[in-house]
XYZ file of C-alpha atoms in Angstrom:
70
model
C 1.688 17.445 -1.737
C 4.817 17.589 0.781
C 5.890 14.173 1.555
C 5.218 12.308 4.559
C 6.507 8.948 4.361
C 9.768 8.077 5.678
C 12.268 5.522 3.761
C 10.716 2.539 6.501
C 7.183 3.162 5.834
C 7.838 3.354 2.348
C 9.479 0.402 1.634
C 6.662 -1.605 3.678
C 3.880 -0.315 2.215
C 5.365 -1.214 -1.732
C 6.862 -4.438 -0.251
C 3.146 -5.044 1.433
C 1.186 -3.729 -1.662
C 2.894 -6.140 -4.178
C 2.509 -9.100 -2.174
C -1.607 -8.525 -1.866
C -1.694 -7.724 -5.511
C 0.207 -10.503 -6.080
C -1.204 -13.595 -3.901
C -4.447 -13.409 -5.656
C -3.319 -14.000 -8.521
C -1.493 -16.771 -7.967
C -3.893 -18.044 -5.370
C -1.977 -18.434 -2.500
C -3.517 -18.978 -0.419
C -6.840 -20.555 -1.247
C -8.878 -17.472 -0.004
C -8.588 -15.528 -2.661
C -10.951 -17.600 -5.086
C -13.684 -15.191 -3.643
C -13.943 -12.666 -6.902
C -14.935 -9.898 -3.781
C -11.462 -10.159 -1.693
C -9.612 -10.642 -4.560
C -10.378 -7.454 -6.147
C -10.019 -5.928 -2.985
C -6.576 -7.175 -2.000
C -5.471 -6.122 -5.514
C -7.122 -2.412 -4.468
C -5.483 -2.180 -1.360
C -2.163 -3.317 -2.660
C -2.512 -0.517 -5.402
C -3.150 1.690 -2.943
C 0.108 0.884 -0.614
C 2.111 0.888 -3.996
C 1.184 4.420 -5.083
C 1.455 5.922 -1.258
C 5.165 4.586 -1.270
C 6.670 5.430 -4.553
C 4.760 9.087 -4.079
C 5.716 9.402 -0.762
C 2.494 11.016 0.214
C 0.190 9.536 2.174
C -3.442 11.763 2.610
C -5.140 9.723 5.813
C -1.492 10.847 7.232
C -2.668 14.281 6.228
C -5.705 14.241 7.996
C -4.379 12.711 11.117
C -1.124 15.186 10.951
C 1.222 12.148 11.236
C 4.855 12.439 9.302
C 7.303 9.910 9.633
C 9.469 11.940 7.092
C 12.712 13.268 8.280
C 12.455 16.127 5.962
């Protein structure tokens, strides 16, 4: 696992992963009371949170994108 997310894409993807595991559970907005794209948000959000503190991203494996200045 070489890394392949630069210091910009990392900081969006935990900054954008908190706030969708967040908002549904505080409801904000009203959306969220569906049980399906709550649990989803949260899963995405999970997702984006792991990719950025790991640094490794494997869809930007498959595509052969790096935005890593290593």
């Amino acid at each position: 696992m070489n890394a392949n997310l630069g210091t910009v894409d990392r900081v969006i993807r935990i900054v954008l992963g908190l706030a969708l595991i967040v908002a549904p559970l505080l409801n904000i907005p009203v959306v969220w009371t569906n049980s399906i794209l709550s649990y989803g948000s949260i899963a995405v959000g999970l997702v984006l949170v792991a990719t950025g503190f790991f640094r490794f991203c494997p869809v930007y494996r498959i595509l052969g994108v790096s935005t890593c200045k290593l």
